[in-house]
Coordinates of C-alpha atoms in Angstrom, one line a residue:
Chain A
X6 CA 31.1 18.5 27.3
X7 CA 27.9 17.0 29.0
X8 CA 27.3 20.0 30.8
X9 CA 27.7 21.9 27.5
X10 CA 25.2 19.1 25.7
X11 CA 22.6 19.4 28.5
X12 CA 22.5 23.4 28.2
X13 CA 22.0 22.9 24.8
X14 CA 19.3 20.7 25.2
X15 CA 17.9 22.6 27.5
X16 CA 17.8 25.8 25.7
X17 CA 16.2 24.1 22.5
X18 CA 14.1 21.8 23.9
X19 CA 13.2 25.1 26.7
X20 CA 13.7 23.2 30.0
X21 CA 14.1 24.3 33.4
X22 CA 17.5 25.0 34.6
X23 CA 17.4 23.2 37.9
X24 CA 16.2 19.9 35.9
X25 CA 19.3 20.1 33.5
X26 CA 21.8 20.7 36.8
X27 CA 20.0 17.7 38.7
X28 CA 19.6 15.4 35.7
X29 CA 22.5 13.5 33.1
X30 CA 22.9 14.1 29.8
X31 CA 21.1 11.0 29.5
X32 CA 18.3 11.2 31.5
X33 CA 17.3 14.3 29.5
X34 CA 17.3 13.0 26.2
X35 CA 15.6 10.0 27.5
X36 CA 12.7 11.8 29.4
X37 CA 12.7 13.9 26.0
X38 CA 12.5 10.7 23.8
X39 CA 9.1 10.0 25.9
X40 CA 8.1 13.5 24.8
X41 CA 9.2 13.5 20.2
X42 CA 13.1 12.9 20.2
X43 CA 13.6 9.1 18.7
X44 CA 16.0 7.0 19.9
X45 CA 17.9 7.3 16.3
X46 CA 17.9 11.3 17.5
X47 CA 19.6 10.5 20.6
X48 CA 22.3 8.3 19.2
X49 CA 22.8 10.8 16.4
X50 CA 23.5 13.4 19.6
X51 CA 25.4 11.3 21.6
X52 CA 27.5 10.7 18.6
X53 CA 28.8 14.0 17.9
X54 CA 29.4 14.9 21.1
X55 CA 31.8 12.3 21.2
X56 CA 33.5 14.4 18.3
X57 CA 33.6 18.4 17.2
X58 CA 32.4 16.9 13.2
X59 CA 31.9 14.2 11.8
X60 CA 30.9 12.9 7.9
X61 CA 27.7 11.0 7.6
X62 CA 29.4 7.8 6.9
X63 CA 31.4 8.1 10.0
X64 CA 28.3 8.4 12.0
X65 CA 26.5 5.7 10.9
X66 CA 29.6 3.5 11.2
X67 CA 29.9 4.3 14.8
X68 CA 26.1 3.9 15.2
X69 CA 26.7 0.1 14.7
X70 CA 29.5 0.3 17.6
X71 CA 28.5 -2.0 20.7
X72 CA 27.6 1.1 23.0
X73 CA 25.3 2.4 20.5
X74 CA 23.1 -1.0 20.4
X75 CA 20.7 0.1 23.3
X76 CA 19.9 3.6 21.3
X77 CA 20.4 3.4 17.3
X78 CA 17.7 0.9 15.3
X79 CA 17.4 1.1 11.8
X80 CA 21.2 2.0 10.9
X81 CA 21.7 -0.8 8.5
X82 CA 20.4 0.9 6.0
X83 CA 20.8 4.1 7.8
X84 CA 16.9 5.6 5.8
X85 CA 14.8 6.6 9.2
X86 CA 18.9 7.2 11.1
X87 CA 19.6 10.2 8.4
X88 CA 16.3 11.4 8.6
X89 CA 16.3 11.8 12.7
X90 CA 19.3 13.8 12.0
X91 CA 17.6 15.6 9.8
X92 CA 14.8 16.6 12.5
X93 CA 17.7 17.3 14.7
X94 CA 18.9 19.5 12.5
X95 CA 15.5 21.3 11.6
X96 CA 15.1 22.1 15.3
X97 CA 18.7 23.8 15.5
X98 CA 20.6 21.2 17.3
X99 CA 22.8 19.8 15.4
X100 CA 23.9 21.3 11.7
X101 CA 25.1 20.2 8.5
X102 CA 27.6 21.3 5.4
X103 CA 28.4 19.9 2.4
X104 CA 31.4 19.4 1.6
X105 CA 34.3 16.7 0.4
X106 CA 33.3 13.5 1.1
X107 CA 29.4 14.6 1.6
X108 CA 27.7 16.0 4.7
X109 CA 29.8 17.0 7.8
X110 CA 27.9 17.2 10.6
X111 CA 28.2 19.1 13.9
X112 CA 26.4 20.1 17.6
X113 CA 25.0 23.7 17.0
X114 CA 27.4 25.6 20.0
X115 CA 25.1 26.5 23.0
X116 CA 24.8 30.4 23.5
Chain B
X6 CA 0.4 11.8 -24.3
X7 CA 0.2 15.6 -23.1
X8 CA 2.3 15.7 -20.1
X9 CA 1.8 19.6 -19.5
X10 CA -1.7 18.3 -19.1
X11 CA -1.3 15.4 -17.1
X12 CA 1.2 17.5 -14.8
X13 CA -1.6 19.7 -13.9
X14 CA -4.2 16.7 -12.5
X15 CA -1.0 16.7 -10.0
X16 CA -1.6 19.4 -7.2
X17 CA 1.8 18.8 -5.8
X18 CA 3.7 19.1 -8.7
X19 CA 3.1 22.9 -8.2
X20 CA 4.8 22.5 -4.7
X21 CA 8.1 25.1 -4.3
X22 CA 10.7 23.0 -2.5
X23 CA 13.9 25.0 -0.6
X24 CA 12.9 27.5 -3.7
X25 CA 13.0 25.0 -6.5
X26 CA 10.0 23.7 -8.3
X27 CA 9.3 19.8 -7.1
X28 CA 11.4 17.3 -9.3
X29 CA 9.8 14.2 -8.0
X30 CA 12.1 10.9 -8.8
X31 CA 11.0 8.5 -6.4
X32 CA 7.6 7.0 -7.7
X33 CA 9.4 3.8 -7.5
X34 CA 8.9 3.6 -3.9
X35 CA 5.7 5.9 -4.0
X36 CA 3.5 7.6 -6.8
X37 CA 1.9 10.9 -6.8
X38 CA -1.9 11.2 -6.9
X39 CA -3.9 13.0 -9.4
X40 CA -7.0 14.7 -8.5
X41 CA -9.1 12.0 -10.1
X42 CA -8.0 9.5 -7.4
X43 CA -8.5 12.3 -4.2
X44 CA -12.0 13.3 -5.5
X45 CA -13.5 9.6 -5.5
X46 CA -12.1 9.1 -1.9
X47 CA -13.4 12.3 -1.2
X48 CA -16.5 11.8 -2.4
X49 CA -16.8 8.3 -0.6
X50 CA -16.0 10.4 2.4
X51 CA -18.4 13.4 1.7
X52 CA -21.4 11.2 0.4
X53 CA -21.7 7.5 1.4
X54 CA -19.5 7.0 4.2
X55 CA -20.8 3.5 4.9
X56 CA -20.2 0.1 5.0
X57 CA -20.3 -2.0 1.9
X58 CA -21.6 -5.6 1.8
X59 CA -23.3 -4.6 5.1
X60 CA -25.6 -2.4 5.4
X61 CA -28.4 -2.3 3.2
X62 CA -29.5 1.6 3.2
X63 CA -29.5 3.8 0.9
X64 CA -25.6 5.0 1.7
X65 CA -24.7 0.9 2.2
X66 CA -25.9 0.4 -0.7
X67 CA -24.0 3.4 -2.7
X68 CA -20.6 2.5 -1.1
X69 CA -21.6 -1.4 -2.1
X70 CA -21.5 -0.8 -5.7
X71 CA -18.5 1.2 -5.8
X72 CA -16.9 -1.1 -3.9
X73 CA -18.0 -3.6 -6.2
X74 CA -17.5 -1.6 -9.1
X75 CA -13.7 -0.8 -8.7
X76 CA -12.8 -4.0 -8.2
X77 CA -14.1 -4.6 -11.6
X78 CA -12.1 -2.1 -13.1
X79 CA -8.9 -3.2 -11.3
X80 CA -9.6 -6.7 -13.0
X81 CA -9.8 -5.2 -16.2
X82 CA -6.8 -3.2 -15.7
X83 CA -4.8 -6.3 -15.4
X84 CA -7.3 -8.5 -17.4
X85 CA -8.2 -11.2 -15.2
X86 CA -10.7 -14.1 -15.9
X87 CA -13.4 -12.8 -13.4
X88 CA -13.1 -9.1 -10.6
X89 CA -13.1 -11.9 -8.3
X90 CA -9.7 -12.9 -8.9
X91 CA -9.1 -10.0 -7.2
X92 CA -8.3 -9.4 -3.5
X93 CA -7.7 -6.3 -1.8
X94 CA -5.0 -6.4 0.5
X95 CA -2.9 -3.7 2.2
X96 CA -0.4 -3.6 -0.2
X97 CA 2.0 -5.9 -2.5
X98 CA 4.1 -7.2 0.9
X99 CA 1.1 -8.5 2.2
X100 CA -0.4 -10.0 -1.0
X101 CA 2.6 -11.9 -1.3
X102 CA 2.3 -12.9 2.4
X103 CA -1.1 -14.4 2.0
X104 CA 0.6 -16.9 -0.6
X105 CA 3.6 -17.7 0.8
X106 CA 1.3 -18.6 4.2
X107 CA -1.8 -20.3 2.5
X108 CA -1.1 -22.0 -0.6
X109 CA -1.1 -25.4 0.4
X110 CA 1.9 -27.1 -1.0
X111 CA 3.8 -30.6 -0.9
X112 CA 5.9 -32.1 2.0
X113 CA 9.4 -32.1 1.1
X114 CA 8.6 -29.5 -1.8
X115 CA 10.8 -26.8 -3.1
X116 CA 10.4 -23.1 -2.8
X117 CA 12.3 -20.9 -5.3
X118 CA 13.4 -17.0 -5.1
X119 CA 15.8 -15.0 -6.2
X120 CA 19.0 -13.2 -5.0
X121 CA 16.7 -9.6 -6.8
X122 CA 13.6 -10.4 -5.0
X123 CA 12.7 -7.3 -2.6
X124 CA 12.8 -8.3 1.0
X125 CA 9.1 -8.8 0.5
X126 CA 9.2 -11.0 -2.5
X127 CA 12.0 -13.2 -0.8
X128 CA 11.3 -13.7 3.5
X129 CA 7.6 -14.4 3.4
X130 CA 8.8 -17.7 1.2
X131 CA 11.8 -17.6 3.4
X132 CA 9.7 -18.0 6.5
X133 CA 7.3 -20.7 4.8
X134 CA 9.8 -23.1 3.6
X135 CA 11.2 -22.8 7.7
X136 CA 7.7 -23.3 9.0
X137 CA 7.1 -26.6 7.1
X138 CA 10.5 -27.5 7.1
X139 CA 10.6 -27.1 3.1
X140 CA 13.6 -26.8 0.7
X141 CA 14.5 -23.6 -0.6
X142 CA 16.7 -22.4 -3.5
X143 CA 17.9 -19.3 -4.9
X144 CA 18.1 -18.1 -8.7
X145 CA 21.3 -15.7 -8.5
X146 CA 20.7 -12.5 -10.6
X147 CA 23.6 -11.4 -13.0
X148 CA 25.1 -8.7 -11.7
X149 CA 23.2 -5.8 -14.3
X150 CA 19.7 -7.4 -12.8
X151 CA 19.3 -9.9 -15.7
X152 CA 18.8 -13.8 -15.0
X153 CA 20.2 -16.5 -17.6
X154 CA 17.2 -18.5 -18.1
X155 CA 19.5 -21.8 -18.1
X156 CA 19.6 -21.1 -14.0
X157 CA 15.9 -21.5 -14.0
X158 CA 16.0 -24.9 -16.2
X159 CA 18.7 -26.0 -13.7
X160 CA 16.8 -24.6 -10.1
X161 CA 13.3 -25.3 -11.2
X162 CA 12.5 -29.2 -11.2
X163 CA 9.5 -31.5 -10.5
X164 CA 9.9 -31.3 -7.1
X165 CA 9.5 -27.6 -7.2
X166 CA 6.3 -26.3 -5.4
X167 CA 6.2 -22.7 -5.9
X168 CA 8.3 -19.6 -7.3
X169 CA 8.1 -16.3 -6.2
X170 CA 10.2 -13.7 -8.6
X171 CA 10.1 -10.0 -9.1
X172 CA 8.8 -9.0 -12.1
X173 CA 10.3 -5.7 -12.6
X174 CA 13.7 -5.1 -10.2
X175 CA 13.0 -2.0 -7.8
X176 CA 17.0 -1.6 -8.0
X177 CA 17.8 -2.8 -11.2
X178 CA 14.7 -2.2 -13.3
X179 CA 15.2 -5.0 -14.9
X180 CA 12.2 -6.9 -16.1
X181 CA 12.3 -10.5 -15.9
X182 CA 11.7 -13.1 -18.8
X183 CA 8.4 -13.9 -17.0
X184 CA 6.4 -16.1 -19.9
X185 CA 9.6 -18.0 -20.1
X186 CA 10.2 -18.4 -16.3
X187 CA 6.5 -19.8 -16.1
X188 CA 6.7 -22.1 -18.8
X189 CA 9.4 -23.9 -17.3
X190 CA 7.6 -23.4 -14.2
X191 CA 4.1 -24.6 -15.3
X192 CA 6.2 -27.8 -17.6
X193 CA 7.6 -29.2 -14.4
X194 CA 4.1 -28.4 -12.0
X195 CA 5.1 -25.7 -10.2
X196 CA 3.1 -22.9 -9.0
X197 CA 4.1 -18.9 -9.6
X198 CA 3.7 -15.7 -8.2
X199 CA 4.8 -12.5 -10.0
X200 CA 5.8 -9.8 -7.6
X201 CA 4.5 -6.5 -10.2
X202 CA 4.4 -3.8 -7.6
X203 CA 6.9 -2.2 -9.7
X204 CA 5.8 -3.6 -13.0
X205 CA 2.1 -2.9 -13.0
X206 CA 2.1 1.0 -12.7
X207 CA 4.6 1.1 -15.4
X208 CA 3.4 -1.8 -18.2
X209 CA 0.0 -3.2 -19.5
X210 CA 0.3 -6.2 -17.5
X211 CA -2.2 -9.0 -18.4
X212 CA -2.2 -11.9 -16.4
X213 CA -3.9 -14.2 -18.4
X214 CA -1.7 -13.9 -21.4
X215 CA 1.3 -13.9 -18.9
X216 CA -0.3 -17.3 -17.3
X217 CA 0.9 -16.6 -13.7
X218 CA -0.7 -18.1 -10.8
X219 CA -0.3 -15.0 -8.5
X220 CA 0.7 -11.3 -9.0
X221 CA 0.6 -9.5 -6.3
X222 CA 0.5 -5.3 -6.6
X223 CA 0.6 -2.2 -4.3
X224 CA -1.8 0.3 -5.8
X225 CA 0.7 3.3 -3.9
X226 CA 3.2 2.7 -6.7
X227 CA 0.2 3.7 -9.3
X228 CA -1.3 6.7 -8.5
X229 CA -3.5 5.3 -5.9
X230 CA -3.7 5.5 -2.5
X231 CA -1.7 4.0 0.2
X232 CA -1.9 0.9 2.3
X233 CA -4.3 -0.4 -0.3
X234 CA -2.8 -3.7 -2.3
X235 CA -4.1 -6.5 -4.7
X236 CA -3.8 -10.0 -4.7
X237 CA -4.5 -11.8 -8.1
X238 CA -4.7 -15.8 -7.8
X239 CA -6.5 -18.1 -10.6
X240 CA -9.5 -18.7 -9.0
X241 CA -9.3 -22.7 -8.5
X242 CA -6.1 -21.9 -6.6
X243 CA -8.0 -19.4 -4.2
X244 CA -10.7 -21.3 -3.4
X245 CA -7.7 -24.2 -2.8
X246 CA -5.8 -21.8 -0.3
X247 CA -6.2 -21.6 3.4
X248 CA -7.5 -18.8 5.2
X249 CA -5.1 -16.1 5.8
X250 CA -7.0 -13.7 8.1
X251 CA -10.6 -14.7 9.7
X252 CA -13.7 -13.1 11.1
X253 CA -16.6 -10.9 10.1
X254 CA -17.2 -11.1 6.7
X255 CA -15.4 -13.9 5.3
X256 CA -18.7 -16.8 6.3
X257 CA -21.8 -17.5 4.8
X258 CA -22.9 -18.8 8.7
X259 CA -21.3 -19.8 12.0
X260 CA -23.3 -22.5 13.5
X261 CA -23.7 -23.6 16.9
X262 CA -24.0 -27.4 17.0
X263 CA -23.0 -29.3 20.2
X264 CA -21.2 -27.3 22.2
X265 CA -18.9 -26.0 18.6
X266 CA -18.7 -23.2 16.5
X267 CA -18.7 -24.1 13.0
X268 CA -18.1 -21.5 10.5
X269 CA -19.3 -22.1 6.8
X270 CA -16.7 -19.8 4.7
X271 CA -18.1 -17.6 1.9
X272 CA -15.5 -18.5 -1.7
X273 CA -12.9 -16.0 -2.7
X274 CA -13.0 -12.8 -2.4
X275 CA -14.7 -12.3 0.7
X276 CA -12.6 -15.6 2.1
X277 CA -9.7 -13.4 2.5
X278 CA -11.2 -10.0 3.2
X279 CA -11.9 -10.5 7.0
X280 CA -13.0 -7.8 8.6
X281 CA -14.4 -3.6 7.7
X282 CA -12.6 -3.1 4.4
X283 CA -10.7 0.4 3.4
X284 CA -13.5 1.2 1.0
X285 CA -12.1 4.4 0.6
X286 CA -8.7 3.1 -0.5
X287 CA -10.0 0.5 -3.1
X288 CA -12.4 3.2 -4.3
X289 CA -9.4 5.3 -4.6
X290 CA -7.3 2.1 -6.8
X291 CA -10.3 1.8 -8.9
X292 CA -10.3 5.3 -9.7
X293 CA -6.4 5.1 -10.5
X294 CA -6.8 1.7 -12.3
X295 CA -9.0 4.1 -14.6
X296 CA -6.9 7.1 -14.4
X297 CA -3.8 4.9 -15.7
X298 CA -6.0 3.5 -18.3
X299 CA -7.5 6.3 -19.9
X300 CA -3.7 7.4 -20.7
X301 CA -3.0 4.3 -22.1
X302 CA -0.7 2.1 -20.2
X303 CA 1.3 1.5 -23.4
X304 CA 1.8 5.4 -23.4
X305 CA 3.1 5.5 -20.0
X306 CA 5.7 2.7 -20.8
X307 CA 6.7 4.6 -24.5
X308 CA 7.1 8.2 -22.2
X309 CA 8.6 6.5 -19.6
X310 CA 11.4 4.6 -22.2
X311 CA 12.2 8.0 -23.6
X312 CA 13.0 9.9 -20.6
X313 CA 14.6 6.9 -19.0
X314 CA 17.1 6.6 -22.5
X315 CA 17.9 9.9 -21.9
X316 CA 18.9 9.6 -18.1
X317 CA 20.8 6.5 -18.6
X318 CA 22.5 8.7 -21.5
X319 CA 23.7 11.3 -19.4
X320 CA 24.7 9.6 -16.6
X321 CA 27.1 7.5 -18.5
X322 CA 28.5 10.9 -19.7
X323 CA 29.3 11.6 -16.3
X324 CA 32.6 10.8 -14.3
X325 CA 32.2 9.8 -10.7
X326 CA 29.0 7.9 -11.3
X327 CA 28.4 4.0 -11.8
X328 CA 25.1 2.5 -12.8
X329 CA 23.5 -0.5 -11.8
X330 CA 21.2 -2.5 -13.6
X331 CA 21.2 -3.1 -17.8
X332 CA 21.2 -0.3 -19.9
X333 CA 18.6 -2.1 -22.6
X334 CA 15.6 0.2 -21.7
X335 CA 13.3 -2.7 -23.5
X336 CA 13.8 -4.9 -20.3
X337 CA 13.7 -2.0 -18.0
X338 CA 11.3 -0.4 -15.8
X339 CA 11.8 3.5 -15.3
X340 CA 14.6 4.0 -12.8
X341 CA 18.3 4.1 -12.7
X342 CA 20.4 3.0 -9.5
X343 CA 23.4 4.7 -9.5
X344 CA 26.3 5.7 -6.9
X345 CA 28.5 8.7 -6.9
X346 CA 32.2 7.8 -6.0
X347 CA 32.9 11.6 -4.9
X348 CA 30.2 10.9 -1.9
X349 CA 30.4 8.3 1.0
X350 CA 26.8 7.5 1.6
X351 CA 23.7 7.6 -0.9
X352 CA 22.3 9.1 2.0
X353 CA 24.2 12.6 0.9
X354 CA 23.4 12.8 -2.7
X355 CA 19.6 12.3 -2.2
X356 CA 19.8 15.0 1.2
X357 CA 21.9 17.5 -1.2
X358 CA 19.7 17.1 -4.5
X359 CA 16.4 17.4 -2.4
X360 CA 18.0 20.7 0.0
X361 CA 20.0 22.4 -3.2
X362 CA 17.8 21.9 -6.3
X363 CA 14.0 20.4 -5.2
X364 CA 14.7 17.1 -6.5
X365 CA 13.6 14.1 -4.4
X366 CA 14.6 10.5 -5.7
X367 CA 15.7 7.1 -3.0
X368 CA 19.2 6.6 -1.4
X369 CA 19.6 3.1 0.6
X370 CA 19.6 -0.7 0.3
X371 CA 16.3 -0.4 -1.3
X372 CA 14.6 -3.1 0.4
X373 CA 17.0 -5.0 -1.6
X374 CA 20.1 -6.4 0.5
X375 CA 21.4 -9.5 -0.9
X376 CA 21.5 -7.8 -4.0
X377 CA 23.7 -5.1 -2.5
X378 CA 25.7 -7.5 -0.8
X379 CA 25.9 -9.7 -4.0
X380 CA 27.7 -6.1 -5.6
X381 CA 29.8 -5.3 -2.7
X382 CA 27.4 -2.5 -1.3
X383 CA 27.3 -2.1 2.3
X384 CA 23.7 -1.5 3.1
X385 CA 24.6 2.1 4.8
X386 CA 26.7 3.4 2.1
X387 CA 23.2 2.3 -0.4
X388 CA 22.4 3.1 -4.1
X389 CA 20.5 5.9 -5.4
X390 CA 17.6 4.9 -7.3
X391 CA 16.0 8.1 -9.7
X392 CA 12.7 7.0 -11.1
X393 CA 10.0 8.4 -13.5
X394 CA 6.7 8.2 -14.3
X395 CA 3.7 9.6 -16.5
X396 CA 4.0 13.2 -14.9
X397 CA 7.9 13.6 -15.6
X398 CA 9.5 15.6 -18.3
X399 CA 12.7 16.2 -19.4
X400 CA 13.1 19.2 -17.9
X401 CA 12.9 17.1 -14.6
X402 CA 15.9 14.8 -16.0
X403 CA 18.0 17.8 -16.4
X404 CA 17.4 19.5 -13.5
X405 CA 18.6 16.2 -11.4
X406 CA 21.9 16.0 -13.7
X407 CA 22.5 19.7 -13.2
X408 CA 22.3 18.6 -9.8
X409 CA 24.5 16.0 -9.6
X410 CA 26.9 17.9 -11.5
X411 CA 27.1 20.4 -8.9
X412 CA 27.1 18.1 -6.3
X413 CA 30.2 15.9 -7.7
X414 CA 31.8 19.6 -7.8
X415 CA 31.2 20.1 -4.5
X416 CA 32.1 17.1 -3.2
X417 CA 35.2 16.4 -5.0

C-alpha cells in the first residue's frame, strides 16, 4: 500500500519518480505539508489508507487515536478536519459518496 | 420590508453554487455584505487612504471625520449615552477580553457565566477568575436554551463581582431575560456584560434602557465587515478600567523626568484603541449600523420571526430530525439547531446540503461545548445550526427542507 499511496501522491501532486522511490510515504507528505497540504490533509490520507472506505464519523474517531496526535489538530470539533478532506478531495486524491450513514470516503486508485 | 429589493444590494446572493442558486443559512456565524457597506470601504480606500486622528491634511482630515462619524452612528444604533462609549475592537471575542482582563474587581469576588455562554463569553472570565485567584460560578441553562431566573437569585449574591451572559444563544437562539438578569445583578452590586454578537444584528438593542454595564458586538454578524468589533462600557466604568493594549495613540504625553518614562493616558476611547486603527473596517460598521437602520431593526426581527416560525414548523413535521433550543420564536434569535438521526456527523448534512442543493448553513460544536456536552453531543458528531436574516425568503426555507428531505432519503 505505501508504494501505491506514494505513486498517487506523486502523480497528483506531479513529483519526480526517483524522489517517490528514495523517499517514505511520510516524508512526502511532510515535505508537501511545507509546500499547501495541512497536517489535518495528511492525517485524513494516512487514515484511509489504513482502510479501502471509511464513513466520516469513523475518520474523525480514529483521528483522536494516539498515533494520529503528532498529525490531526482541530478534530474535536472536526470544522477545519472535514474541510482538509474536502481540499483533498477537490484535488482528486481522495473521494467521497453519500450514502447510509453519510459520506463514505475513499483514496482515488492511482493509474 | 421588500426583500426582492434588499436581495439585490447583495452581489452574492446572485452567486450559482454546484448549479443551485446560493441559499445562504449561516449569518449566524457570518453576515453577507450589501453594496452600501463595500462602497464606503471602497471609497475610504479610493479617496482618503489616510490616517485618522493623525495626520492633519487634507486626506487626514477626510478619514478623521468619518472615523469619527461612524462611531456616532454605531452609538446611535445601539443608543448609548455618548459615541464614546464606544470602542472599536476586532470583534465581540476580543471586546469581551478587554473586560474580563481590565475591569478592576474585588479580592475574593465572584465571577458568574453560564453553561450557554460561547467559548468567548465563558474562558476570557474563566482565565480571569484563575489569574486573581477569584471564585467562579456557573448558571446551568435548561436544556431548550432557557434559564430559570430563580438560578440567578440563587448564583448571583453580594459578593458577586461581575456576570458575563449571552444575550441571544448562537446554538439555541434563545434570548435571555436580560433586564431581569441585571436587576438582580445591579440590586446585589454586581457588574454585567451582555455578550449581543448574536443579538444586535437581529434586535433593536438599546443599552441604556437594557441598563448593562458592557455589551460587547462583532460587526461581521451584521452586515459589516470582518475583524471589526465593538466594545460598549458606561463611561465611569471605562475611564475605571485598566489598560488593555498600549502605545501610539492611547497618551496625551509621555514624559521624560529622571531617568523614567511617564505616560499621561488620553480617557476612553482612544485609552483602548492603541495603535493604527482599521479605519476602513469601522467605516465599513458605520455604514452597516446605517444600512440596518434604514430597514428598521424592528423589521428585520418581524421578517426574521416569520421565516424562522415557518422553519421550526417544518422541521417538527419531519421524522429523523430533533431540534434544539425553545420553539417560542418571541425569545428566539433566527436560527434552528437541529440533528438528523439518519446521518453520523453534522459534518455530512451541511457537506451534502451545500454540494446537492447550494445551501450553506453550520455543522459542529458551535463554539459552544459545554452546552453540547450538557445534551449528550460529542463535539465531532455537532449540531447543525440554519440561520436567517434580512435577505432570506421563504423560498430559501424550502429549498433547505427539500434538501434535507432528500438527504434523510439518501441516507436512510
Amino acid at each position: 500500500m505505501p508504494t501505491e499511496i506514494n505513486n498517487l501522491v506523486a502523480e497528483r501532486l506531479k513529483l519526480d519518480k526517483f524522489y517517490t522511490q528514495k523517499l517514505s510515504y511520510l516524508s512526502i507528505l511532510r515535505r508537501e505539508a511545507m509546500s499547501g497540504l495541512s497536517r489535518n490533509a495528511q492525517c485524513v490520507l494516512r487514515i484511509l489508507e489504513s482502510s479501502e472506505s471509511m464513513l466520516t464519523s469513523e475518520i474523525l474517531k480514529t483521528a483522536k487515536q494516539p498515533e494520529y496526535v503528532d498529525l490531526c489538530s482541530d478534530c474535536a470539533g472536526g470544522d477545519a478536519f472535514i474541510a482538509a478532506a474536502n481540499q483533498l478531495a477537490n484535488q482528486g486524491l481522495i473521494a467521497k459518496k453519500f450514502g447510509k450513514g453519510g459520506y463514505r470516503w475513499h483514496l482515488v486508485e492511482a493509474k | 420590508m421588500d426583500i426582492a429589493r434588499i436581495r439585490e444590494d447583495f452581489p452574492v446572493l446572485k452567486r450559482i453554487i454546484n448549479g443551485h442558486p446560493l441559499v445562504y443559512l449561516d449569518s449566524a456565524c457570518m453576515s453577507l455584505k450589501p453594496l452600501q457597506v463595500i462602497a464606503a470601504m471602497l471609497e475610504y480606500y479610493e479617496q482618503y487612504p489616510a490616517c485618522a486622528g493623525r495626520s492633519i491634511h487634507k486626506l487626514g482630515e477626510e478619514a478623521s471625520n468619518a472615523y469619527s462619524a461612524s462611531r456616532s452612528k454605531f452609538a446611535s444604533f445601539i443608543n448609548t449615552a455618548e459615541p464614546e462609549e464606544c470602542i472599536w475592537t476586532r470583534n465581540a471575542t476580543e471586546s469581551l477580553n478587554m473586560v474580563a482582563s481590565s475591569v478592576k474587581l474585588p479580592k475574593g469576588s465572584k465571577i458568574v457565566t453560564t453553561t450557554l455562554e460561547h467559548h468567548s463569553g465563558s474562558l476570557p472570565f474563566v482565565e480571569r477568575a484563575r489569574r486573581d485567584n477569584l471564585k467562579i460560578e456557573i448558571v446551568e441553562a435548561n436544556d431548550d436554551g432557557t434559564f430559570d431566573i430563580e438560578d440567578w437569585k440563587k448564583v448571583i449574591d453580594t459578593n458577586t463581582s461581575l456576570i458575563s451572559v449571552v444575550h441571544s444563544s448562537n446554538v439555541t437562539g434563545t434570548v435571555a431575560p436580560m433586564k431581569e438578569i441585571v436587576e438582580i445583578a445591579h440590586d446585589r452590586g454586581a457588574l454585567i456584560v451582555s455578550d449581543d454578537a448574536q443579538y444586535a444584528p437581529h434586535h433593536p438593542l438599546d443599552v441604556q434602557d437594557l441598563d448593562v454595564d458592557f455589551s460587547a458586538i462583532s460587526v461581521h454578524k451584521m452586515c459589516g465587515p470582518t475583524g471589526v468589533g465593538v466594545l460598549y462600557g458606561k463611561m465611569d466604568l471605562l475611564k475605571s478600567m485598566n489598560m488593555f493594549l498600549v502605545g501610539g495613540d492611547t497618551v496625551a504625553d509621555v514624559r521624560y523626568i529622571d531617568g523614567k518614562i511617564v505616560p499621561e493616558y488620553l480617557p476612553p476611547p482612544e485609552k483602548f484603541e492603541a495603535g493604527l486603527q482599521n479605519y476602513a473596517g469601522a467605516i465599513g460598521a458605520g455604514a452597516a449600523a446605517d444600512y440596518l437602520q434604514s430597514i428598521g431593526m424592528r423589521n428585520i426581527e418581524l421578517h426574521e420571526r416569520s421565516l424562522l416560525s415557518f422553519m421550526l414548523k417544518s422541521l417538527k413535521e419531519m421524522d429523523n430530525v430533533t431540534i434544539f433550543g425553545t420553539d417560542d420564536i418571541h425569545i428566539k434569535t433566527g436560527l434552528v439547531a437541529f440533528m438528523v438521526s439518519t446521518v453520523n456527523t453534522a459534518h455530512d448534512v451541511a457537506g451534502y446540503l451545500s454540494d446537492s442543493y447550494g445551501v450553506m448553513l453550520r455543522s459542529g460544536a458551535h463554539c459552544t461545548h459545554p452546552y453540547h456536552y450538557q445534551m449528550g453531543i460529542p463535539p465531532s458528531k455537532g449540531t447543525n445550526r440554519a440561520s436567517v436574516y434580512l435577505y432570506n425568503n421563504r423560498k430559501d426555507v424550502e429549498t433547505f427542507i427539500g434538501g434535507l428531505h432528500a438527504l434523510v432519503e439518501a441516507s436512510s
